[in-house]
Coordinates of C-alpha atoms and ligand atoms in Angstrom, one line a residue:
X171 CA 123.1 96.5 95.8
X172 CA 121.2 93.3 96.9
X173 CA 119.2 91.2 94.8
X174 CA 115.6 90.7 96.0
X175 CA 113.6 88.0 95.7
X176 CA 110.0 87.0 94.4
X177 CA 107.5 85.6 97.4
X178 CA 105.6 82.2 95.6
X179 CA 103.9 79.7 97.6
X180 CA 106.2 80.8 100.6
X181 CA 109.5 80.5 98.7
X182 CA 112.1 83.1 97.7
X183 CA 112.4 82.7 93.8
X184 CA 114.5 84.8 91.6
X185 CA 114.5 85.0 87.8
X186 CA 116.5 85.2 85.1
X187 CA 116.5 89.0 84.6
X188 CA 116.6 91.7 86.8
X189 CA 115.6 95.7 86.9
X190 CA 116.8 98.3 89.4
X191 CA 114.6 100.1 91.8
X192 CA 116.3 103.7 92.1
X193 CA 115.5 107.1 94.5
X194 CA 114.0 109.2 91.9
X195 CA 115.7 111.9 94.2
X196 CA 119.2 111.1 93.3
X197 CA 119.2 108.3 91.1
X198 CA 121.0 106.2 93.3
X199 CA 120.2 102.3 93.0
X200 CA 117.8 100.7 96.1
X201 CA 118.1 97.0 94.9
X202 CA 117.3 94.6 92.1
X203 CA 114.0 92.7 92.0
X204 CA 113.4 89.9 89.8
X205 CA 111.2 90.7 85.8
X206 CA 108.9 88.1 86.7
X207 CA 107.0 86.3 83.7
X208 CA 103.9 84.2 83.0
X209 CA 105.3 81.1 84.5
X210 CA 105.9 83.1 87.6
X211 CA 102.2 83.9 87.4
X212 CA 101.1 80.7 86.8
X213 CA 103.5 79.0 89.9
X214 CA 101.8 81.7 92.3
X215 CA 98.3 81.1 91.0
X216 CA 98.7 77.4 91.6
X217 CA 100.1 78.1 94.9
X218 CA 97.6 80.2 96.2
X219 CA 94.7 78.0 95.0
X220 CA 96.1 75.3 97.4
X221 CA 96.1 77.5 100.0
X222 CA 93.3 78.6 99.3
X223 CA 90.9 76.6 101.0
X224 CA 92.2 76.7 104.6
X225 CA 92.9 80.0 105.1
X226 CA 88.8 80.5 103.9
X227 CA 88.0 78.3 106.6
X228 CA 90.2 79.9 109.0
X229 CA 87.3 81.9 111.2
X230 CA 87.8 85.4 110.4
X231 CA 88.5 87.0 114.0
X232 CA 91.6 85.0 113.6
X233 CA 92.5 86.3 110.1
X234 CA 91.8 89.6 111.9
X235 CA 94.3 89.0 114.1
X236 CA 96.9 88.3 111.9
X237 CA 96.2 91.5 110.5
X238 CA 96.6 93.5 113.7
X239 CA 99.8 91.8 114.5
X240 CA 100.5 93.0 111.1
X241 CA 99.5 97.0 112.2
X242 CA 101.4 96.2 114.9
X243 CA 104.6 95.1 113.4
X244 CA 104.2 98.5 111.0
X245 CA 103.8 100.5 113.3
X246 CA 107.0 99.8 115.1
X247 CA 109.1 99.6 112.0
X248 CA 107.0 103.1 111.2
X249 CA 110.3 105.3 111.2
X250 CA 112.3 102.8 108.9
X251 CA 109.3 102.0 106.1
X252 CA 108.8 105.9 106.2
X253 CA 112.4 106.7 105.2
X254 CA 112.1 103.5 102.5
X255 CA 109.0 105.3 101.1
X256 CA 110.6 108.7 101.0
X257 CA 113.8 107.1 99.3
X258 CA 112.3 105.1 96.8
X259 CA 108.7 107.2 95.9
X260 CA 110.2 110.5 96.4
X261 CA 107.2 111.9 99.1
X262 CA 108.5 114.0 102.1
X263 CA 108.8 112.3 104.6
X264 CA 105.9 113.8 106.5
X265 CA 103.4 113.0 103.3
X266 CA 106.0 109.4 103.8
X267 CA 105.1 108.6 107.5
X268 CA 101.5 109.2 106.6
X269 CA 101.5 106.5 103.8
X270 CA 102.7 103.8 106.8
X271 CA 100.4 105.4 109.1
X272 CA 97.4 104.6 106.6
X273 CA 98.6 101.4 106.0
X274 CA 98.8 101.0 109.8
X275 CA 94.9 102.5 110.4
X276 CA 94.0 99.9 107.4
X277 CA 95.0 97.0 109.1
X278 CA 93.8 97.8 112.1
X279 CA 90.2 98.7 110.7
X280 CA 90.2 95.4 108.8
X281 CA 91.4 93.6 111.6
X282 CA 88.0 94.4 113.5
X283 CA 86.2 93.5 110.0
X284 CA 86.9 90.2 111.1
X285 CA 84.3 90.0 113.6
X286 CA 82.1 91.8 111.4
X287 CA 81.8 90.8 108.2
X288 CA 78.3 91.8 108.2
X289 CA 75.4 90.1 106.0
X290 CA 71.9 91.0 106.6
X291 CA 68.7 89.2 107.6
X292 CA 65.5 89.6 106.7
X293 CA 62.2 88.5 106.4
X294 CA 60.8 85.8 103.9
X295 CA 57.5 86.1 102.2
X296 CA 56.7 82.6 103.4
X297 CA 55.8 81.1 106.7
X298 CA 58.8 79.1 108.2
X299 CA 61.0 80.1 105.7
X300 CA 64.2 82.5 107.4
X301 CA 66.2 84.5 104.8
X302 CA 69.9 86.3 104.9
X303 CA 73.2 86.9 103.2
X304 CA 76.7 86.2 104.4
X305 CA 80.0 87.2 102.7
X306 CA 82.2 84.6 100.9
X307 CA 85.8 84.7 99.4
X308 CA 86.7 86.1 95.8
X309 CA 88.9 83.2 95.5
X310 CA 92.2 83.7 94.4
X311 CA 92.6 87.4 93.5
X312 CA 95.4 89.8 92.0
X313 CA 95.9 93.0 92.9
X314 CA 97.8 95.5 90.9
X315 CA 99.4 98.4 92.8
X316 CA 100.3 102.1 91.8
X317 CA 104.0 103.5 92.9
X318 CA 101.9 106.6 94.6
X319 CA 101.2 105.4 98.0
X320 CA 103.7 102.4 98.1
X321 CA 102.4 101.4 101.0
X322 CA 99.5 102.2 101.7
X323 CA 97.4 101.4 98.6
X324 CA 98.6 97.5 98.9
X325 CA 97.9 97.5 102.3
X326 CA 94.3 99.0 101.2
X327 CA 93.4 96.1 99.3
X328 CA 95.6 93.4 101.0
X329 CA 93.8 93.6 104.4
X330 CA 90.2 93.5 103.0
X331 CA 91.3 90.6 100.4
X332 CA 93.0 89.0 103.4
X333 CA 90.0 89.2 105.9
X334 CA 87.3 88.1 103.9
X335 CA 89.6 84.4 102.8
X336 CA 91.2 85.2 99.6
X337 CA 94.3 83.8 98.1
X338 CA 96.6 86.6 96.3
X339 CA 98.7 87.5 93.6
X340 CA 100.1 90.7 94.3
X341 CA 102.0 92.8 91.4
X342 CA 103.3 96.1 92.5
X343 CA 104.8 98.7 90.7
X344 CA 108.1 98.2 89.2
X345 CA 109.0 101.9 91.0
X346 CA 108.7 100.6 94.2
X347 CA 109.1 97.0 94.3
X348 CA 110.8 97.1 97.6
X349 CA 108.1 98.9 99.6
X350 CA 105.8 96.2 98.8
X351 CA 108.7 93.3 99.6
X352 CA 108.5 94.7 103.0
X353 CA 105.1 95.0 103.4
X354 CA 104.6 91.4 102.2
X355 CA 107.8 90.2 104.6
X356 CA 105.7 92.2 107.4
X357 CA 102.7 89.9 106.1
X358 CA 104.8 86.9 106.8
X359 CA 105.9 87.8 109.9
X360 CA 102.6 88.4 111.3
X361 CA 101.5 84.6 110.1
X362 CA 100.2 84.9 107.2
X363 CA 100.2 81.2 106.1
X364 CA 102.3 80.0 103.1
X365 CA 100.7 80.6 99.7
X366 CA 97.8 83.1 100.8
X367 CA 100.4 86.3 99.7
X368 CA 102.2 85.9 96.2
X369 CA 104.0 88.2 95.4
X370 CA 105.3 88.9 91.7
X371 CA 107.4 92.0 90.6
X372 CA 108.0 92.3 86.9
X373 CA 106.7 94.6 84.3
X374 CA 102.7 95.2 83.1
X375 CA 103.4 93.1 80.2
X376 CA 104.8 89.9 82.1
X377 CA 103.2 90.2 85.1
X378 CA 99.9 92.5 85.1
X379 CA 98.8 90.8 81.7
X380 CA 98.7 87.2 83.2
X381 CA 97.3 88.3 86.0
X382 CA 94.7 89.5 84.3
X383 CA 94.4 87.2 81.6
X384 CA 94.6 84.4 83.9
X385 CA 91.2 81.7 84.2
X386 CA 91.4 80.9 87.6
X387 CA 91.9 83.7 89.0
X388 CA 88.4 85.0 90.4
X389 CA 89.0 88.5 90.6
X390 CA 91.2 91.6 90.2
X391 CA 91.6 95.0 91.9
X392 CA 93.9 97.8 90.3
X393 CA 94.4 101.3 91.0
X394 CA 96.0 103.3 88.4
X395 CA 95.4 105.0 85.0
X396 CA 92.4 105.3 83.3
X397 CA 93.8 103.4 80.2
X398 CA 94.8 100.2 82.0
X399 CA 92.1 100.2 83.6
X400 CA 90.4 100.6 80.2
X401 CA 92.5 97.7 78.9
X402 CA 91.6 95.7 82.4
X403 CA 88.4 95.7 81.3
X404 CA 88.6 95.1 78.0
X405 CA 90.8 91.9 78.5
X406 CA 89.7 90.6 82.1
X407 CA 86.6 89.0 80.8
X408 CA 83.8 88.2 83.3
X409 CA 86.2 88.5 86.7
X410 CA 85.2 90.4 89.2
X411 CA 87.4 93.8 88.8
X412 CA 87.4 97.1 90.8
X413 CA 89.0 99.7 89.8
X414 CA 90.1 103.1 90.9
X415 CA 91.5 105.9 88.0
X416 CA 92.1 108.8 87.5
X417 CA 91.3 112.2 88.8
X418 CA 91.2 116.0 87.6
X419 CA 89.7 117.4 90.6
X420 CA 88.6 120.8 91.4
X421 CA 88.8 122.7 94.4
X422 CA 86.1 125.2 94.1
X423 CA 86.4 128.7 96.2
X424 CA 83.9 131.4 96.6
X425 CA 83.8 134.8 96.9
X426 CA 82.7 134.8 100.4
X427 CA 85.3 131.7 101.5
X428 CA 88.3 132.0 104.1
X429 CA 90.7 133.2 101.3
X430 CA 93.7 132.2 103.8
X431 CA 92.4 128.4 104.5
X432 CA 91.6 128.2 100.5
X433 CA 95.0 129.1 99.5
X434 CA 96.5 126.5 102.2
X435 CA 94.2 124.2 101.1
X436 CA 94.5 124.5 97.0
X437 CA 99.0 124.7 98.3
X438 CA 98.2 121.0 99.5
X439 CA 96.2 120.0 97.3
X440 CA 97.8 120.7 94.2
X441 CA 101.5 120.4 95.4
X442 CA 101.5 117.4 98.1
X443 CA 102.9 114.5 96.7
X444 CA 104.2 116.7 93.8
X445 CA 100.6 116.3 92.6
X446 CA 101.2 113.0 92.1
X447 CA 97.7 111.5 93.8
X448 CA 94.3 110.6 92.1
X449 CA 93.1 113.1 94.3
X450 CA 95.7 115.8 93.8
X451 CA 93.6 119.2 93.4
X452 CA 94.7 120.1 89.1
X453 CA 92.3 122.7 89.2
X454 CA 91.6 125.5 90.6
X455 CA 87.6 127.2 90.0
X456 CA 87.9 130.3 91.5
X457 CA 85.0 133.5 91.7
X458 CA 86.1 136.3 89.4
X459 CA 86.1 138.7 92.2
X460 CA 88.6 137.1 94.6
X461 CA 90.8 135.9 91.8
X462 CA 93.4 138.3 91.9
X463 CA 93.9 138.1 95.6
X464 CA 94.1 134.0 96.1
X465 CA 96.0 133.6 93.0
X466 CA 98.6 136.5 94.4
X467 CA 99.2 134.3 97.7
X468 CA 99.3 131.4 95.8
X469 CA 101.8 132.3 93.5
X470 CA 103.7 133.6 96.1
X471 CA 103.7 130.4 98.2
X472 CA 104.3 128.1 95.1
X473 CA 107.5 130.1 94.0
X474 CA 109.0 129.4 97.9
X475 CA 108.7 125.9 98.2
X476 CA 111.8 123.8 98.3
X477 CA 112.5 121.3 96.1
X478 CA 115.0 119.0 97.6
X479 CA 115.6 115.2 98.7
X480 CA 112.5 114.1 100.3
X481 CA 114.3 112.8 103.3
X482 CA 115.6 116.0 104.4
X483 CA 113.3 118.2 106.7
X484 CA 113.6 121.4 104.5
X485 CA 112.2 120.1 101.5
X486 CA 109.1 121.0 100.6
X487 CA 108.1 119.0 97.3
X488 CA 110.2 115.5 96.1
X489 CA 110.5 114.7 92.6
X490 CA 108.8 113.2 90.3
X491 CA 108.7 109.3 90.2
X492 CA 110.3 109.1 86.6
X493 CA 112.2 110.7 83.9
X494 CA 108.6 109.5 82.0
X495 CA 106.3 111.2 84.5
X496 CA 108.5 114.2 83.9
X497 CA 108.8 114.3 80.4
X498 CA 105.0 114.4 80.6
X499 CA 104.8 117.1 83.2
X500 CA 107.0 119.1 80.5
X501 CA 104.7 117.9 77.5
X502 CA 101.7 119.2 79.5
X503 CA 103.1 122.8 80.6
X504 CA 104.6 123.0 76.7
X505 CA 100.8 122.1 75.7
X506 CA 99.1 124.5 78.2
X507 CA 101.4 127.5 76.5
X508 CA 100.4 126.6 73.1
X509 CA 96.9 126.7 74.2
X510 CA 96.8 130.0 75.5
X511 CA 97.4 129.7 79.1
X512 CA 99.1 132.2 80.6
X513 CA 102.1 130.7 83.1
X514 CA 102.1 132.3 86.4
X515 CA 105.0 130.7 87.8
X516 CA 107.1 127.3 87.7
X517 CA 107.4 125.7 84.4
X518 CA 111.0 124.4 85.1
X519 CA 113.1 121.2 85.8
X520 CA 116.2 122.1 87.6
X521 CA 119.4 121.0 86.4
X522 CA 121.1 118.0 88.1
X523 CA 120.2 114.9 89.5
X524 CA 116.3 113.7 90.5
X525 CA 113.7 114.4 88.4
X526 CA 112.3 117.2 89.8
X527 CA 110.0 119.9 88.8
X528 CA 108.9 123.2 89.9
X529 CA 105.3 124.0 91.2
X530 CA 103.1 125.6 88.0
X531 CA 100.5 127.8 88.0
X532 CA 98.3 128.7 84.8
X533 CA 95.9 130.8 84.9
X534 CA 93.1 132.0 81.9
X535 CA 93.0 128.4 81.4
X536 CA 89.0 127.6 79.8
X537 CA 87.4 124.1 79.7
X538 CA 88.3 123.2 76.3
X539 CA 92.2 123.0 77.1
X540 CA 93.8 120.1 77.6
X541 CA 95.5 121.7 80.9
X542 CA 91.4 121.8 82.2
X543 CA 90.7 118.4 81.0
X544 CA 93.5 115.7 81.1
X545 CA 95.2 114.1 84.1
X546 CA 98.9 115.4 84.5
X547 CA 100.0 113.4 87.6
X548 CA 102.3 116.5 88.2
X549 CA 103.1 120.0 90.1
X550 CA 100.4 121.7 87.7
X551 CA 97.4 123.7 89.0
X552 CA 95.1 125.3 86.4
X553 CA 93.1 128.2 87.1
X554 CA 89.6 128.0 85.5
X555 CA 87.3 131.6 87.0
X556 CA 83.4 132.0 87.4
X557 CA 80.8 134.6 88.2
X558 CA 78.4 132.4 90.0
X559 CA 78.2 128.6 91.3
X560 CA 76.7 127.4 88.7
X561 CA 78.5 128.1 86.2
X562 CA 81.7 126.9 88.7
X563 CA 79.6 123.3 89.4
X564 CA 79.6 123.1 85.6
X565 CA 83.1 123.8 85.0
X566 CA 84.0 121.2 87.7
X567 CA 81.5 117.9 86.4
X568 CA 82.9 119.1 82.2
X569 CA 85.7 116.5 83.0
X570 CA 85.3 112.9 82.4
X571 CA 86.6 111.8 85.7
X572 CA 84.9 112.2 89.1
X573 CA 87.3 111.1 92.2
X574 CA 87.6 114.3 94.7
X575 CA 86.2 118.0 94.6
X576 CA 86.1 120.4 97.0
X577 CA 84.3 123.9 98.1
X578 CA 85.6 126.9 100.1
X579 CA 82.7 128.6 101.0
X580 CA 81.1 130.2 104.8
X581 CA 77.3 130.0 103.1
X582 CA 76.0 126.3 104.1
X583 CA 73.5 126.8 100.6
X584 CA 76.6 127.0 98.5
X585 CA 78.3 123.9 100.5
X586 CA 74.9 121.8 100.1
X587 CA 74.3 122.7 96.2
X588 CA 77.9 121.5 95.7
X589 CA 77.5 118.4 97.8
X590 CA 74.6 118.1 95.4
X591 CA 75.3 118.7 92.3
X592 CA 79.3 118.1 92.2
X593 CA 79.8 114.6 90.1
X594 CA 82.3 112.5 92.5
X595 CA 83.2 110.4 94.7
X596 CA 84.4 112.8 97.1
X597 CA 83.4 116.1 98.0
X598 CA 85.2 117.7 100.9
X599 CA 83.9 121.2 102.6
X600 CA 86.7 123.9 103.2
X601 CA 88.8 121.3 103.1
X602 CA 91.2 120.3 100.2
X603 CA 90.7 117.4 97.7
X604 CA 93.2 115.0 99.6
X605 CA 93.6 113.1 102.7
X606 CA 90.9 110.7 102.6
X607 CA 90.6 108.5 105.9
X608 CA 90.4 104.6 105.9
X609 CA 87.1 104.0 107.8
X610 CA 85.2 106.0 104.9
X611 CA 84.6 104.4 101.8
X612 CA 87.2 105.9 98.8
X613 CA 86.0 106.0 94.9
X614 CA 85.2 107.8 92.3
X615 CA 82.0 108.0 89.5
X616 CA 82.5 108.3 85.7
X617 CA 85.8 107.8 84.3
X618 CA 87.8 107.2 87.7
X619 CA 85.7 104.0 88.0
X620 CA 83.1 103.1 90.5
X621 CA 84.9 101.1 93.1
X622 CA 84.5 101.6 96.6
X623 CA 87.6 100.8 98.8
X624 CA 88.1 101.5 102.3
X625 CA 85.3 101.6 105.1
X626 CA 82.4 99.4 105.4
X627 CA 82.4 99.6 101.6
X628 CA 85.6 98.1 101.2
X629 CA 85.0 95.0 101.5
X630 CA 82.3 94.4 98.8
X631 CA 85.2 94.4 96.1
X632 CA 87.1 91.3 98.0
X633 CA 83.7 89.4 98.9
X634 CA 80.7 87.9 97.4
X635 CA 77.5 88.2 98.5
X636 CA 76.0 85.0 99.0
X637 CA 71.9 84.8 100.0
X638 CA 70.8 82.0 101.9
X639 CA 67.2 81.1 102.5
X640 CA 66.2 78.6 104.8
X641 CA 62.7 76.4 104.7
X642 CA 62.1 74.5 108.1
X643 CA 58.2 74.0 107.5
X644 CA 58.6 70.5 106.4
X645 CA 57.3 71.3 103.2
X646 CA 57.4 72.2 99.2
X647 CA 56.8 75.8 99.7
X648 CA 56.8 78.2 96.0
X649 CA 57.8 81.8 96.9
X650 CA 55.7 84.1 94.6
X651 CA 52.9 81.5 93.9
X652 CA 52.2 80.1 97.6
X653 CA 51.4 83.5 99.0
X654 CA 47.6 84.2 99.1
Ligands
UN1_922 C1 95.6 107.9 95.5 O1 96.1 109.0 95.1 O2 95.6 107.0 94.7 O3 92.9 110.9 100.0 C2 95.0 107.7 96.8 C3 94.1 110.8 99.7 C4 94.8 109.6 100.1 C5 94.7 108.5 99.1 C6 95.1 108.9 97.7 N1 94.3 109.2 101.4 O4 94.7 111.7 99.1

C-alpha cells in the first residue's frame, strides 16, 4: 500500500509516523498518510502566510476560474472519486456520486461568487459623503473536515475560503485522508498557486489543536461534534470560527399526510448514509392515529435492506465508519432497551468483516430518553407519538440541537405553524430531513451552532465585512453632530 504525502507550501512532505486509511467495508488497507505534528502546522501556516498576499490581490473572477476548472476536473474524474468515496467512507455509491456531485455544484457556485462578492451601498447622513461595504479575506484560515461527506464538506468550505483570498490549512479526517489528497491534488491541478492549500493529515491532538491554537491564523471553520466544537470554542480565542454540529432531527408526520411518501421519506432519512449525516432523520414524531400503519411499512422496509459493500449495486446501507462509531451504535441501542424502549427491528451487527449494523427501530420511546435526546451518528430511528401538532412541535424543539426537521402533512396551516414554530436551521415540507442543495444557505440554531455555509450566506464565514465611507466635500464633516 503506498505511502501518501502531506501538501505544505507546494511540497510533498512525509513524517516520521504513519496511520492507515482502511474500507470500513472490508477492512482492507487504502494507503498510509503521514501523523502530521505541530511543526507541520507551523511550516504550513508560515507558508500560506507568504502566499498569502498575492493570491488576495489576485481579482476574484480569476480565483473563480480556477475554481471552475476545478468543477471541471471533478466532474470528469466523477466515476473514479465516487468509487474512492464509497471504498474509503463506506456510502453507496449512489449516496457516493452525490458527495462529488456536491462538491462539483460547490465549485461551480463559488466559481460565479467571484464576480459577485457582493457588498452593499448606501446612503450617508452627510452631504458629499458616499458610504458602502466590500468583502475582504479571513487571512490565513484552517478548516477542519468530518469523514461524512469526504468530499463534499472540504469542497464546501474550500471554494468559499478560496474565492474570497484566503490562505489554508486544511486538516481532514484521519478516515478519509485520501479523499481530501485528491481533492487538494485536483486543487493543484486546476492552479491553485503554491502555498494558498496546505494540507495536514494527522490526528485532533497534533494537528486540529495547533490549528486552532495557532496566533496567526485568522480564522477556523469545523464541522463535526458538538464537543469539539465545544472545545473549538473554548480554546480558539478571539478567531473568527464557524461551526456546524450536531443534529437530532425530527421528521414530523400527520395524520392527514401521504403515509407512502412519509415512510419513503423517514427510510431515507434515517437509513441513508447509515444515519451517519448531521441531518440524518433520528427521530420519528408521528400522530397517534396513523402510528400503527407507518411504523408497519416501515419496519417492513428496514428489515429488507441490504447491508453489503457499498460499491456493489445491491447494497442498500454501508457500514459504519469505525469499530468506535459502532461500539457506540451498540451502546445506544443497549441504552435505549434499558430505558424502556421497545425494539421493533434491527439491533444487530453481523458477524464478519466491516463494521456494519442493522437498521433499528424503537418505538414507545418518550423525550426523557436518551434514544430521544442524544446524537447517535447511526442506523437508529426513535419513534416519539402525539395527539396534536403542538404537542409534536414540542417534542421536536425538547432537543438541544436544531440542524434539519421536517413535516408530512396535505394541510398548508400545519406546514406553516411548523415552518413557524420548529427550532432549526432547516425545515423541509413532505420532504425528508436530508439533501440540502448548495445554492441555499446550510446551518443550524442552538446546539448545532449558528454557521451559515453554502449559498449567498456562505461566504460570510470566509470574509470580512469591511465598511468604507468616502468624504469628497473638501471638508471636516462630523456624522451625528453636523446634521441639522
Ligand atoms: C452533513 O451531514 O454534515 O443535506 C451534511 C444533506 C447534505 C449535507 C449533510 N447535503 O444531508
Amino acid at each position: 500500500m503506498p505511502n501518501y504525502k502531506m501538501y505544505i507550501g507546494g511540497k510533498w512532505v512525509g513524517a516520521d509516523e504513519y496511520f492507515e486509511t482502511i474500507n470500513p467495508a472490508t477492512g482492507k488497507s487504502l494507503g498510509r498518510f503521514p501523523k502530521g505534528k505541530e511543526k507541520h502546522v507551523n511550516m504550513a501556516v508560515d507558508a500560506a502566510e507568504k502566499a498569502f498576499g498575492k493570491w488576495a490581490e489576485m481579482p476574484p473572477p480569476k480565483r473563480g476560474g480556477i475554481l471552475r476548472k476545478a468543477a471541471d476536473l471533478l466532474r470528469k474524474d466523477k466515476q473514479r472519486l465516487g468509487k474512492l468515496v464509497a471504498n474509503e467512507m463506506g456510502k453507496v455509491m449512489p449516496e457516493a456520486l452525490g458527495d462529488v456531485q456536491e462538491a462539483i455544484d460547490i465549485f461551480e457556485y463559488m466559481a460565479g461568487e467571484g464576480r459577485r462578492l457582493f457588498g452593499h451601498t448606501t446612503t450617508s447622513e452627510l452631504k458629499d459623503k458616499f458610504a458602502m461595504t466590500v468583502r475582504m479575506p479571513v487571512g490565513v484560515m484552517g478548516l477542519v473536515t468530518p469523514w461524512n461527506f469526504p468530499i463534499a464538506i472540504p469542497a464546501w468550505k474550500l471554494a468559499p475560503a478560496l474565492v474570497c483570498g484566503n490562505a489554508i490549512v486544511f486538516k481532514p479526517s484521519s478516515d478519509t485522508p485520501l479523499c481530501a489528497y485528491e481533492l487538494v491534488k485536483i486543487l493543484i491541478k486546476a492552479g491553485v498557486p503554491k502555498g494558498v492549500v496546505n494540507l495536514i493529515t494527522g490526528p485532533a491532538s497534533d494537528v486540529g489543536k495547533p490549528i486552532v491554537e495557532h496566533p496567526k491564523i485568522r480564522g477556523v471553520s469545523f464541522t463535526g461534534s458538538k464537543y469539539t466544537g465545544e472545545w473549538i470554542t473554548e480554546h480558539a480565542g478571539l478567531k473568527k470560527v464557524g461551526l456546524e454540529l450536531g443534529g437530532k432531527n425530527p421528521i414530523i408526520v400527520m395524520d392527514d399526510a401521504d403515509l407512502e411518501l412519509a415512510a419513503e421519506g423517514i427510510i431515507w432519512g434515517a437509513f441513508g448514509t447509515t444515519g451517519q449525516r448531521c441531518t440524518a432523520a433520528s427521530r420519528l414524531i408521528v400522530h397517534r392515529k396513523i402510528k400503527n400503519k407507518l411504523l408497519k411499512t416501515i419496519v417492513e422496509r428496514a428489515k429488507k435492506m441490504k447491508l453489503g459493500n457499498p460499491a456493489q449495486k445491491s447494497t442498500d446501507v454501508g457500514p459504519l465508519i469505525n469499530r468506535q462509531a459502532l461500539e457506540k451504535v451498540q451502546k445506544y441501542v443497549e441504552i435505549g432497551k434499558k430505558e424502556g424502549a421497545r425494539m421493533l427491528c434491527g439491533g444487530r451487527a453481523p458477524s464478519g468483516k466491516g463494521f456494519f449494523y442493522t437498521p433499528t427501530v424503537f418505538s414507545q420511546v418518550s423525550q426523557d430518553m436518551r434514544i430521544a435526546r442524544e446524537e447517535i451518528f447511526g442506523p437508529v430511528l426513535s419513534v416519539l407519538e402525539f395527539t396534536n401538532l403542538r404537542e409534536a412541535i414540542e417534542m421536536a424543539n425538547a432537543v438541544e440541537y436544531g440542524l434539519s426537521s421536517s413535516i408530512y402533512t396535505k394541510d398548508v396551516h400545519n406546514a406553516f405553524r411548523a415552518i413557524e414554530k420548529l427550532e432549526s436551521g432547516l425545515t423541509y415540507i413532505n420532504s425528508s430531513t436530508i439533501g440540502s442543495e448548495v445554492h441555499l444557505p446550510f446551518g443550524g440554531v442552538k446546539s448545532t451552532g449558528h454557521t451559515r455555509e453554502a449559498g449567498i450566506r456562505g461566504i460570510d464565514e470566509f470574509s470580512n465585512i469591511k465598511t468604507v465611507y468616502v468624504d469628497y466635500s473638501g471638508k471636516l464633516q462630523k456624522a451625528q453632530i453636523d446634521v441639522d
